[in-house]
Amino acid sequence: MLRLSLLLCCAAGSLRGEQTPPLDSSRSAVFREAKFGMFIHWGLYAIPARGEWVMAFEKQPVASYGKLAEQFNPVQFDAREWVRIAKAAGMRYMVITAKHHDGFALFGTRASAYNVVDATPFGRDPLTELSRACEAEGIGLGFYYSQFQDWHHPGGGGAKWDRAQHGKLDGYFDKIAFSQLRELLTGYGPVFSLWFDTPGPPEVTRPAEFAGLVRSLQPQAMVNSRVLYSGRAINELDGKALGELAQMGVDYLTYADRQIPARPQWRNWETCMTLNESWGYNAQDKHWKSAGELIGQLVKVASRGGNFLLNVGPTAEGIIPQPAAERLEEVGRWLQVNGEAIYGTEASPLGSLQWGRCTMKAGADGATTLYLHVLDWPGDGKLAVPGLRS
Ligand code: JFZ
């Protein structure tokens, strides 16, 4: 499929649609410019290679799943190579699972021995190495942190199938979650974003404290809405709820996985997407999206004003699977040519178009640039751009 970006300048005033509470702030500029990031799901679950939910799906006892740590030795891990792949793909930031629901910390933490430095033969801290490699290349580094669900530490949230999981939620929060979050916010330089997930009931899961801790220790870090709301809830938020989120220190909305909102949004939001159908490495999953499909999704997300966070699931050896790397490279080649129509753009004011999608940039001089992404050339060769008065 042929994709072209045409450039069209018009002196129209504001072409933005209705303004909703924007969740905007001084912090947002870099995020809005960046548009495209790499999501990384990596942990002990890369060893069984059946996805990051394997422990829960198979109700594996805490002790036996935990033994995977003794095998975790990704000697081929090279932070600079991962950053090179992200950068060549045109990605401007990455978000990595510092701790997923299995409770295993992918960083050196004093709050729990269940971490990559103390419990594995590998003994290195991948987050330290990534933070250095990202800094050297000008890539933002954000952390996914499962603040509520934790299947390993007593009192952690989520389903329970083992006595070892029983305990007080607040005990888990105070001993593990807040301590580890503090370490992530103080030990790795500037943090691009905090990506909370599966928040649990707000009355007992202390969302304001989580957001507040980020705000106080890393004033520039972007906080996602999953500190309070699951992805599905995002569609139903009214102005009041959005105002409360902003008040809490939340900077952007995370839609449900792989979901792209039906209409343009002039506020900060992000869609996370899998390259195949899995987040954590899954050896059986060969359902890779084509580069063309991925570019189409990136354009669709940009045309509705969002960021696209595209996931890779590295192997237990520390390698980003080849089919993933190949597709990312191709997306990067497209962005080399068409990046101007993606980075720093906002949602299209043109509504749905017969032939493709549109992104927009408002210039300092009051002029507006519309980028037309032509996905299907009209048969008569005439490209109709509706709704322009100038
Ligand atoms: C969560 C995690 O459980 C999953 O393992 C992965 O990390 C993913 C990115 O996030 O899964 C979700 C969370 C929210 C929804 C669906 C799956 N949702 O709101 O539809």
PDB file of C-alpha atoms and ligand atoms in Angstrom, residues 39 41 52-53 100-101 144 149 195 197-198 226 230-232 256-257 272 279, ligand 1:
ATOM      1  CA  PHE A  39       7.046  -0.908  25.588  1.00  0.00           C
ATOM      2  CA  HIS A  41       7.700  -6.671  28.954  1.00  0.00           C
ATOM      3  CA  GLU A  52       3.664 -12.670  31.555  1.00  0.00           C
ATOM      4  CA  TRP A  53       0.504 -14.157  33.109  1.00  0.00           C
ATOM      5  CA  HIS A 100       5.080  -6.913  36.749  1.00  0.00           C
ATOM      6  CA  HIS A 101       2.302  -8.793  38.560  1.00  0.00           C
ATOM      7  CA  TYR A 144       5.955   0.110  34.277  1.00  0.00           C
ATOM      8  CA  GLN A 149      -1.212  -6.797  41.799  1.00  0.00           C
ATOM      9  CA  TRP A 195       3.215   3.455  33.948  1.00  0.00           C
ATOM     10  CA  ASP A 197      -1.320  -0.849  35.878  1.00  0.00           C
ATOM     11  CA  THR A 198      -4.371  -2.779  37.138  1.00  0.00           C
ATOM     12  CA  ARG A 226      -3.924   3.444  35.478  1.00  0.00           C
ATOM     13  CA  SER A 230      -8.394   0.507  34.363  1.00  0.00           C
ATOM     14  CA  GLY A 231      -8.172   1.011  30.613  1.00  0.00           C
ATOM     15  CA  ARG A 232     -11.816   0.211  29.992  1.00  0.00           C
ATOM     16  CA  ALA A 256      -7.454  -0.296  27.217  1.00  0.00           C
ATOM     17  CA  ASP A 257      -4.792  -2.460  25.660  1.00  0.00           C
ATOM     18  CA  CYS A 272      -0.305   0.410  23.998  1.00  0.00           C
ATOM     19  CA  TRP A 279       3.248  -8.816  25.907  1.00  0.00           C
TER      20      TRP A 279
HETATM   21  C1  JFZ B   1      -2.387  -5.372  31.812  1.00  0.00           C
HETATM   22  C2  JFZ B   1      -1.507  -6.479  32.338  1.00  0.00           C
HETATM   23  O1  JFZ B   1      -2.244  -7.351  33.142  1.00  0.00           O
HETATM   24  C3  JFZ B   1      -0.888  -7.213  31.170  1.00  0.00           C
HETATM   25  O2  JFZ B   1      -0.083  -8.266  31.629  1.00  0.00           O
HETATM   26  C4  JFZ B   1      -0.053  -6.252  30.352  1.00  0.00           C
HETATM   27  O3  JFZ B   1       1.011  -5.733  31.139  1.00  0.00           O
HETATM   28  C5  JFZ B   1      -0.944  -5.115  29.874  1.00  0.00           C
HETATM   29  C6  JFZ B   1      -0.165  -4.038  29.159  1.00  0.00           C
HETATM   30  O4  JFZ B   1      -1.657  -4.507  30.953  1.00  0.00           O
HETATM   31  O5  JFZ B   1      -3.497  -5.963  31.193  1.00  0.00           O
HETATM   32  C7  JFZ B   1      -4.632  -5.258  30.970  1.00  0.00           C
HETATM   33  C8  JFZ B   1      -4.930  -4.094  31.619  1.00  0.00           C
HETATM   34  C9  JFZ B   1      -6.094  -3.383  31.297  1.00  0.00           C
HETATM   35  C10 JFZ B   1      -6.954  -3.882  30.356  1.00  0.00           C
HETATM   36  C11 JFZ B   1      -6.671  -5.065  29.704  1.00  0.00           C
HETATM   37  C12 JFZ B   1      -5.506  -5.761  30.009  1.00  0.00           C
HETATM   38  N1  JFZ B   1      -8.110  -3.173  30.039  1.00  0.00           N
HETATM   39  O6  JFZ B   1      -8.397  -2.133  30.644  1.00  0.00           O
HETATM   40  O7  JFZ B   1      -8.846  -3.568  29.111  1.00  0.00           O
END
